[in-house]
Every structure is written in structure tokens, then in C-alpha cells.
Coordinates of C-alpha atoms in Angstrom, one line a residue:
M24 CA 262.2 145.7 130.8
R25 CA 261.9 147.8 133.9
G26 CA 265.6 147.8 134.4
G27 CA 266.2 149.0 130.9
L28 CA 263.8 151.9 131.3
W29 CA 265.3 152.8 134.6
Q30 CA 268.7 152.9 132.9
L31 CA 267.3 155.1 130.2
G32 CA 266.0 157.5 132.8
Q33 CA 269.3 157.5 134.6
S34 CA 271.2 158.1 131.3
I35 CA 269.0 161.1 130.5
T36 CA 269.4 162.4 134.0
R37 CA 273.1 162.3 133.6
R38 CA 273.0 163.8 130.1
L39 CA 270.8 166.7 131.2
A40 CA 273.1 167.2 134.2
Q41 CA 276.2 167.2 132.0
S42 CA 274.7 169.8 129.7
D43 CA 273.9 172.0 132.7
K44 CA 277.5 171.8 134.0
K45 CA 278.7 173.1 130.6
A46 CA 276.1 175.8 130.5
V47 CA 276.3 177.2 134.0
G48 CA 279.7 176.2 135.3
R49 CA 281.0 176.2 138.8
R50 CA 278.0 177.9 140.4
F51 CA 276.0 174.7 139.8
F52 CA 275.3 171.6 141.8
S53 CA 276.7 172.9 145.1
G54 CA 273.8 171.6 147.1
E55 CA 270.1 170.6 146.8
S56 CA 269.1 173.5 149.2
E57 CA 270.4 176.0 146.7
L58 CA 268.3 174.8 143.8
K59 CA 265.4 177.1 142.8
K60 CA 261.9 175.8 142.7
T61 CA 259.0 176.7 140.4
V62 CA 255.6 177.5 142.0
L63 CA 254.5 174.0 140.8
Y64 CA 257.2 172.2 142.8
D65 CA 254.8 170.8 145.5
F66 CA 252.3 169.9 142.8
H67 CA 255.0 167.8 141.0
V68 CA 256.0 166.0 144.2
A69 CA 252.4 165.3 145.0
H70 CA 252.0 163.7 141.6
G71 CA 255.0 161.5 141.9
G72 CA 257.5 163.7 140.2
K73 CA 261.1 162.5 140.4
M74 CA 263.0 165.8 141.0
V75 CA 266.5 166.3 139.6
P76 CA 268.8 169.3 139.3
F77 CA 268.6 171.1 136.0
A78 CA 270.0 174.6 135.2
G79 CA 270.0 175.5 138.9
W80 CA 266.4 174.4 139.4
S81 CA 264.8 171.3 140.9
M82 CA 262.7 169.9 138.0
P83 CA 260.8 166.7 137.4
I84 CA 262.5 164.3 135.0
Q85 CA 259.5 161.9 135.1
Y86 CA 256.4 161.0 137.1
K87 CA 254.9 157.7 138.0
D88 CA 254.9 156.5 134.4
S89 CA 258.1 155.6 132.5
I90 CA 259.9 158.1 130.2
M91 CA 259.0 155.7 127.3
D92 CA 255.3 155.7 128.1
S93 CA 255.2 159.4 128.8
T94 CA 256.8 160.1 125.4
V95 CA 254.3 158.0 123.6
N96 CA 251.3 159.4 125.5
C97 CA 252.3 162.9 124.5
R98 CA 252.1 162.0 120.8
Q99 CA 248.9 160.0 121.2
N100 CA 247.1 162.2 123.7
G101 CA 249.0 165.0 125.3
G102 CA 251.6 166.2 127.8
L103 CA 251.7 169.1 130.2
F104 CA 255.2 170.4 131.0
D105 CA 256.3 172.9 133.6
V106 CA 258.9 175.0 131.9
S107 CA 258.9 177.9 134.3
H108 CA 262.6 177.6 134.7
M109 CA 262.9 179.2 131.3
C110 CA 263.2 183.0 131.2
G111 CA 260.5 185.1 129.6
L112 CA 261.2 188.8 128.9
S113 CA 259.7 191.8 127.1
L114 CA 261.5 194.5 125.2
K115 CA 259.5 197.8 124.8
G116 CA 260.1 201.1 123.1
K117 CA 260.0 202.5 119.5
D118 CA 263.5 201.2 118.9
S119 CA 263.1 197.7 120.3
I120 CA 263.0 196.1 116.9
P121 CA 266.3 197.5 115.5
F122 CA 267.9 196.8 118.9
L123 CA 266.9 193.1 118.9
E124 CA 267.9 192.8 115.2
S125 CA 271.4 193.9 116.2
L126 CA 271.6 190.7 118.3
V127 CA 269.7 188.0 116.4
I128 CA 269.4 186.6 112.9
A129 CA 265.6 187.0 112.5
D130 CA 263.8 189.6 110.4
V131 CA 261.9 190.9 113.4
A132 CA 260.7 194.0 111.5
G133 CA 259.1 191.7 108.9
L134 CA 257.0 189.8 111.4
A135 CA 253.3 190.6 111.5
P136 CA 252.1 191.7 114.9
G137 CA 251.0 188.6 116.9
T138 CA 253.5 186.3 115.2
G139 CA 256.9 184.9 116.1
T140 CA 259.8 182.8 115.0
L141 CA 262.7 180.7 116.3
T142 CA 265.9 182.7 116.2
V143 CA 269.5 182.6 117.4
F144 CA 271.5 185.2 119.4
T145 CA 275.0 185.2 117.8
N146 CA 278.4 186.3 119.0
E147 CA 281.1 188.2 117.0
K148 CA 282.3 185.0 115.4
G149 CA 278.8 183.9 114.3
G150 CA 278.5 181.3 117.0
A151 CA 275.3 180.7 118.9
I152 CA 275.0 182.3 122.3
D153 CA 271.5 180.8 122.6
D154 CA 268.4 180.0 120.6
S155 CA 265.1 181.7 121.4
V156 CA 261.5 182.0 120.3
I157 CA 260.7 185.7 119.8
T158 CA 257.3 187.3 119.2
K159 CA 256.3 190.7 117.9
V160 CA 253.4 191.5 120.1
T161 CA 253.2 195.0 118.6
D162 CA 255.7 197.3 116.8
D163 CA 257.0 198.5 120.1
H164 CA 256.6 195.3 122.2
L165 CA 258.6 192.1 121.7
Y166 CA 258.3 189.0 123.9
L167 CA 260.9 186.3 124.0
V168 CA 261.8 183.2 125.9
V169 CA 265.5 182.1 126.5
N170 CA 266.9 178.9 127.9
A171 CA 267.2 178.4 131.6
G172 CA 270.9 177.3 131.5
C173 CA 271.7 180.4 129.4
R174 CA 269.7 182.9 131.4
D175 CA 272.6 184.7 133.2
K176 CA 274.8 185.0 130.1
D177 CA 271.9 186.0 127.9
L178 CA 270.6 188.7 130.2
A179 CA 274.2 190.0 130.7
H180 CA 274.7 190.1 126.9
I181 CA 271.4 191.9 126.2
E182 CA 272.0 194.4 129.0
E183 CA 275.5 195.2 127.9
H184 CA 274.3 196.0 124.4
M185 CA 271.2 197.8 125.6
K186 CA 273.3 200.2 127.6
A187 CA 275.4 201.1 124.6
F188 CA 272.2 201.3 122.4
K189 CA 270.5 203.6 124.8
A190 CA 273.6 205.8 125.2
K191 CA 273.3 206.6 121.5
G192 CA 269.7 207.7 122.0
G193 CA 267.9 204.4 121.3
D194 CA 264.5 204.0 122.9
V195 CA 264.3 200.5 124.4
S196 CA 263.6 199.1 127.9
W197 CA 263.0 195.6 129.2
H198 CA 261.1 193.7 131.8
I199 CA 262.0 190.1 133.0
H200 CA 258.8 188.2 133.7
D201 CA 259.9 186.6 137.0
E202 CA 256.3 187.2 138.2
R203 CA 255.0 184.6 135.6
S204 CA 255.3 180.9 135.2
L205 CA 255.4 179.0 131.9
L206 CA 253.5 175.8 131.0
A207 CA 253.8 173.9 127.7
L208 CA 250.8 171.9 126.6
Q209 CA 251.6 169.6 123.8
G210 CA 249.9 166.8 121.7
P211 CA 246.6 166.2 119.9
L212 CA 244.4 166.9 123.0
A213 CA 246.2 170.2 123.7
A214 CA 243.8 172.4 121.7
P215 CA 240.5 170.6 122.7
S216 CA 241.5 170.7 126.4
L217 CA 242.6 174.3 126.4
Q218 CA 239.6 175.5 124.4
Q219 CA 237.4 174.6 127.3
L220 CA 239.2 177.1 129.5
T221 CA 239.0 180.2 127.3
K222 CA 236.3 182.1 125.3
D223 CA 238.8 182.9 122.5
D224 CA 238.6 180.7 119.4
L225 CA 241.8 178.7 119.3
S226 CA 241.1 177.3 115.9
K227 CA 242.0 180.7 114.5
L228 CA 245.4 180.7 116.3
Y229 CA 248.0 179.0 114.1
F230 CA 251.5 177.7 114.6
G231 CA 253.9 180.6 115.6
E232 CA 251.1 183.0 116.5
F233 CA 250.7 184.8 119.8
R234 CA 247.7 186.2 121.7
I235 CA 247.1 187.8 125.1
L236 CA 243.9 186.4 126.5
D237 CA 242.1 185.1 129.6
I238 CA 242.6 181.3 130.3
N239 CA 240.8 179.8 133.4
G240 CA 240.3 183.3 134.7
A241 CA 244.0 184.3 134.4
H242 CA 245.6 186.9 132.1
C243 CA 247.9 184.8 129.9
Y244 CA 250.3 185.1 127.0
L245 CA 249.6 182.3 124.6
T246 CA 251.9 181.1 121.8
R247 CA 251.1 178.2 119.5
T248 CA 254.5 176.6 119.6
G249 CA 256.4 173.9 121.5
Y250 CA 259.4 171.7 121.6
T251 CA 258.0 168.3 120.7
G252 CA 257.0 168.5 117.0
E253 CA 253.3 168.2 118.1
D254 CA 250.6 170.8 117.9
G255 CA 250.5 172.7 121.2
F256 CA 250.9 175.9 123.2
E257 CA 253.3 177.6 125.6
I258 CA 251.3 179.5 128.2
S259 CA 252.8 182.3 130.3
V260 CA 250.5 182.6 133.3
P261 CA 250.8 184.8 136.4
S262 CA 252.5 182.5 139.0
E263 CA 249.7 182.8 141.5
H264 CA 247.4 181.1 138.9
A265 CA 249.8 178.4 137.6
V266 CA 248.8 175.5 139.8
D267 CA 245.1 176.1 139.3
L268 CA 245.7 176.3 135.5
A269 CA 247.7 173.0 135.5
K270 CA 244.9 171.3 137.5
A271 CA 242.2 172.6 135.2
I272 CA 244.0 171.4 132.0
L273 CA 244.5 167.9 133.4
E274 CA 240.8 167.8 134.5
K275 CA 239.5 169.0 131.1
S276 CA 241.4 166.3 129.3
E277 CA 239.8 163.6 131.6
G278 CA 243.2 162.4 132.6
K279 CA 244.5 161.7 129.0
V280 CA 246.9 164.7 129.1
R281 CA 249.5 163.7 131.7
L282 CA 252.1 165.7 133.6
T283 CA 255.3 165.1 131.6
G284 CA 258.9 165.6 132.7
L285 CA 262.3 166.6 131.3
G286 CA 263.1 163.0 130.3
A287 CA 260.2 162.7 127.8
R288 CA 260.8 166.3 126.7
D289 CA 264.3 165.3 125.7
S290 CA 263.1 162.2 123.8
L291 CA 260.3 164.2 122.1
R292 CA 262.5 167.1 120.9
L293 CA 265.1 164.6 119.6
E294 CA 262.5 162.7 117.6
A295 CA 261.4 166.1 116.2
G296 CA 265.0 166.8 115.2
L297 CA 265.2 169.9 117.5
C298 CA 268.4 171.3 119.0
L299 CA 269.2 171.3 122.7
Y300 CA 271.5 174.2 123.5
G301 CA 274.6 173.0 125.2
N302 CA 274.5 169.7 123.2
D303 CA 273.6 170.4 119.6
M304 CA 274.3 174.1 119.5
E305 CA 277.1 176.0 121.3
Q306 CA 279.2 179.2 121.2
H307 CA 281.4 177.8 118.4
I308 CA 278.5 176.5 116.2
T309 CA 276.9 178.9 113.7
P310 CA 273.2 178.8 112.7
V311 CA 274.2 177.7 109.2
E312 CA 276.2 174.7 110.5
A313 CA 273.3 173.9 112.8
G314 CA 270.9 173.6 109.9
L315 CA 269.0 176.8 110.9
T316 CA 269.6 178.7 107.7
W317 CA 265.8 179.0 107.2
A318 CA 265.7 181.2 110.4
I319 CA 268.0 183.9 108.8
G320 CA 265.5 186.4 107.3
K321 CA 265.9 187.2 103.6
R322 CA 266.5 190.9 104.4
R323 CA 269.1 190.0 107.0
R324 CA 271.0 187.9 104.4
A325 CA 271.2 190.9 102.2
E326 CA 271.9 193.5 104.9
G327 CA 273.6 191.7 107.8
G328 CA 273.7 194.0 110.8
F329 CA 273.8 191.3 113.5
L330 CA 276.9 190.1 115.4
G331 CA 279.0 187.7 113.4
A332 CA 277.1 188.5 110.2
E333 CA 280.3 188.5 108.1
V334 CA 281.1 184.8 109.1
I335 CA 277.5 183.7 108.6
L336 CA 276.9 185.4 105.3
K337 CA 280.2 183.9 104.0
Q338 CA 279.0 180.4 105.0
L339 CA 275.7 181.0 103.2
E340 CA 277.6 181.9 100.1
E341 CA 280.4 179.2 100.2
G342 CA 278.7 176.5 102.4
P343 CA 279.8 175.5 105.9
A344 CA 282.6 173.1 106.6
I345 CA 280.4 171.0 108.9
R346 CA 276.7 170.3 109.1
R347 CA 274.2 169.0 111.6
V348 CA 272.5 165.7 110.4
G349 CA 270.4 162.9 111.8
F350 CA 271.3 159.2 112.1
F351 CA 269.8 155.8 112.5
S352 CA 272.2 153.4 114.1
S353 CA 272.6 149.8 115.2
G354 CA 273.9 148.4 118.5
P355 CA 273.6 150.5 121.7
P356 CA 272.1 154.0 121.4
A357 CA 274.7 156.6 120.4
R358 CA 275.4 159.2 123.0
S359 CA 276.8 162.7 123.0
H360 CA 280.5 162.8 121.9
S361 CA 280.3 159.4 120.2
E362 CA 282.8 159.5 117.3
I363 CA 281.4 159.2 113.7
Q364 CA 283.6 157.6 111.1
N365 CA 283.2 157.0 107.4
E366 CA 283.3 153.5 105.9
E367 CA 287.0 153.7 105.6
G368 CA 287.4 154.4 109.3
K369 CA 288.3 158.1 109.0
S370 CA 286.8 160.4 111.7
I371 CA 284.3 162.7 110.1
G372 CA 282.4 164.1 113.1
E373 CA 280.7 163.6 116.5
V374 CA 277.3 162.8 117.9
T375 CA 275.7 165.6 119.9
S376 CA 272.4 163.9 121.0
G377 CA 271.2 160.4 120.8
G378 CA 269.0 157.8 122.3
F379 CA 266.4 155.1 121.8
S380 CA 263.2 156.5 120.2
P381 CA 260.2 155.5 122.2
C382 CA 257.9 156.1 119.2
L383 CA 260.0 154.6 116.4
K384 CA 261.4 151.8 118.6
K385 CA 264.9 152.3 117.1
N386 CA 268.1 154.3 117.8
I387 CA 268.2 157.9 116.6
A388 CA 270.9 160.5 117.0
M389 CA 272.0 163.8 115.6
G390 CA 275.5 165.3 115.3
Y391 CA 277.9 167.1 113.1
V392 CA 279.8 165.7 110.1
K393 CA 282.1 167.2 107.5
S394 CA 280.3 168.6 104.5
G395 CA 280.2 166.0 101.7
S396 CA 279.3 163.3 104.2
H397 CA 276.0 164.9 105.1
K398 CA 273.7 163.5 102.5
A399 CA 270.8 161.2 103.5
G400 CA 271.7 157.6 103.0
T401 CA 275.5 158.1 103.6
K402 CA 276.7 155.0 105.5
V403 CA 278.8 155.7 108.7
K404 CA 280.3 153.9 111.7
I405 CA 279.4 155.2 115.1
I406 CA 282.0 154.4 117.9
I407 CA 280.4 153.4 121.2
R408 CA 282.6 152.2 124.0
G409 CA 285.4 151.5 121.6
K410 CA 283.4 149.4 119.2
A411 CA 282.1 150.5 115.7
Y412 CA 278.4 150.1 114.9
D413 CA 276.7 150.6 111.5
G414 CA 274.7 153.8 111.0
A415 CA 273.3 155.9 108.2
V416 CA 272.7 159.6 107.8
T417 CA 268.9 160.4 107.6
K418 CA 266.7 163.4 107.2
M419 CA 265.1 165.0 110.2
P420 CA 262.6 165.2 111.8
F421 CA 262.6 161.5 112.6
V422 CA 258.9 161.7 113.6
P423 CA 256.7 163.9 111.3
T424 CA 255.7 167.2 112.8
K425 CA 252.0 168.0 113.4
Y426 CA 252.1 171.8 113.7
Y427 CA 248.7 173.5 113.3
K428 CA 248.9 175.6 110.1
P429 CA 246.3 177.1 107.7
T430 CA 245.2 174.5 105.1

């Protein structure tokens, strides 16, 4: 059994590394000494973290427990993730909302202050430059987090359009929060553990909501969100307080919340049916094809006004040619780029993410198939190392989500 779990860890390490290579190109993997480290690096190593290159950073893929055990523990108790490699930034100014709306598909103006949503930065062809969680802090302050592997291209894209916007008289400026670290606390013990470290009543903070508050004596940005399908939080904390906050969270949970690495994070997000940029979403995939139609605000569908709107609105009207779907499959776990065939042996698509689900104890995957072959229950063949294995399209998420919402 140990050998199988080790192989799973190695497979995820390779898969994460491969997505990095696609995302950040030739500047990556030139040497361990060039990798950036979060302020929690020594803390990870002291707790048995196995450090691997990811998006130009040295990050823990797992700790002393296995990826399988760590995944299950997050759903049963809780997991604490260092996601400080991701890039937080603020947009400020009276025109920050119309500026951001020119780049993303969300109805930012329609958000209530202190709430947020998942959105997608699009290019002129409607493809995804990156996905991001954005929050309207106030009418003239927006906070967003972008993926580590997309940081350079995202910031260049935003800056290019900001210069043009400001040249026309627009009032918008930005600040990149490199002075802050980002922790993700996920699972059923997330709220009870964090509540012990703040005076604010977290029972009144629902999924997708944001608050600025003191946690463990530090001035934090708190969003009730995550990447696991569980209830939880992402905590932006001044970097000088990050290690103390991580220690305090683990202590308040009496050891039940564990440090959790990128390996389990990948398993958890796949079980929750969530996209990994560079695998399940790329420059040539539109939000409609990716199954993120719900993230396109109603007003935006009527008005457009974002890059690639013509392509995206046409797909909304006529339907996309391909669609992202989930699969259960037999045989070895399907991996990225595994071919998908219909029962007649005709190629209909490709797997983008796959693996063995630690919680369901079965193979799960997601990928893209031609429209018409996307309905749940459709039988398919998945080609792995030249051999066809039975599979079936299934609805996602694979594991039910447990987001904290008003009853």
C-alpha cells in the first residue's frame, strides 16, 4: 500500500510540475536556489514538509502523513494550507469597478460591499487568461487573488489595460500585496478553530463574504471561501504574523486540523469538481465551455463590455461545441491528456485532470467532450497507455460541497 501511495504522490508532483511548465515557460526549473520561499518555508520543513517546485516557489506537496490520509482528514476535521505563492492585489479609485469589468465576466457593480465571486479574466477570443476570486470591499476598493503560475502574465495584462484606462481619465490605481501571506483553512473544524482567535462573530460571515478584522492580534483580510468544497476561509495576514497565526490555528484545533500540502489540495479540488488553471482551463477555453456560465453576470450577458464578449455571448445563445464534464472510470486512474472515445471508438475529447479519489475510493476525472456527448450517464471509453477502459459521464462535484450559507 505504501508503494501505491508514494506513486500517487510522485504522479501528482509530476502533474503539478507539468502544469507549471506550461504556465511559466522557460524561466522555470532552472535551479532550486532560484525558487522563491514563503515566510512559512522553515515552518513547513520543521513539520516534515516535502518541498517541491511549483510556479517558481518551493512549496510542500505533503507532510508526514500520506496525501490520501491528508485529503480525508481535511474533510473529516480540517486542513491548513500555505497559499502565499498566490498573488493578492487591491484596485482602488472611483473607476475601479468599470475598469475591472472591462477585463472580467463578473457583474462587479452588482456585488454588495463585503461580498465576492469567482470570475474569469478573458482575452479577445473569449479564452481564459486566469480565474480569480474577486471581492468588492467598498465601491472604490476591490480585492482579488490570482494564481501563482499566472502572476506575471496577469499583472502585465492588468497593467497594460490600466495605463490605457488612466490615459482616458479613468481613476484607478493598484497595490500588490507582497507584504502579506495567504493561509487557507478548510474543513468542519475551520470555523470553530478560527473563532477562538477573533472577537468577530464568524457565524454571521457566509460563503463568499469578506471582512477586515483582527485575528490572533494581526490585521487580516478574511474571505469565507476555498478550493476544497468544504466550509473554510482564506486569510490574508501581514507576513510577519503568518507563522504565529499558523501555530495558533493548529493549537486551537488540538491537532485535528493538520498542515496540508499541494497533493491533497489537488485531490480535494478535483473531488469538488473545481478547475485547475493550466489543466482544466487555458487561453483557448472559454468560461462557457468550462461550465462557468453561472459566473457571467446577468447584466454582463445583456451588455457585454468585456474582452471576448462577442464570442462568449454567441456561445451562450447557440451553445458551445465542447463542454467540461466529470467521469467515473475503471482500470488505472485517467490522467491529463488521456483520450476519450464514444462506444463506437470515435474520439470525442480529452481528460484534463484525473486521479484516484481518497474520499470516494474510486477513479474520478474531468475533461472536455463534444456537445451531445456531455449528458450524465453517457458511456465512454478512456484510453490509458494504449488500452481502452470503461467510463461514464457524471455530474460534478463528485463529493457534495459544504459551503456555509444562510439557511
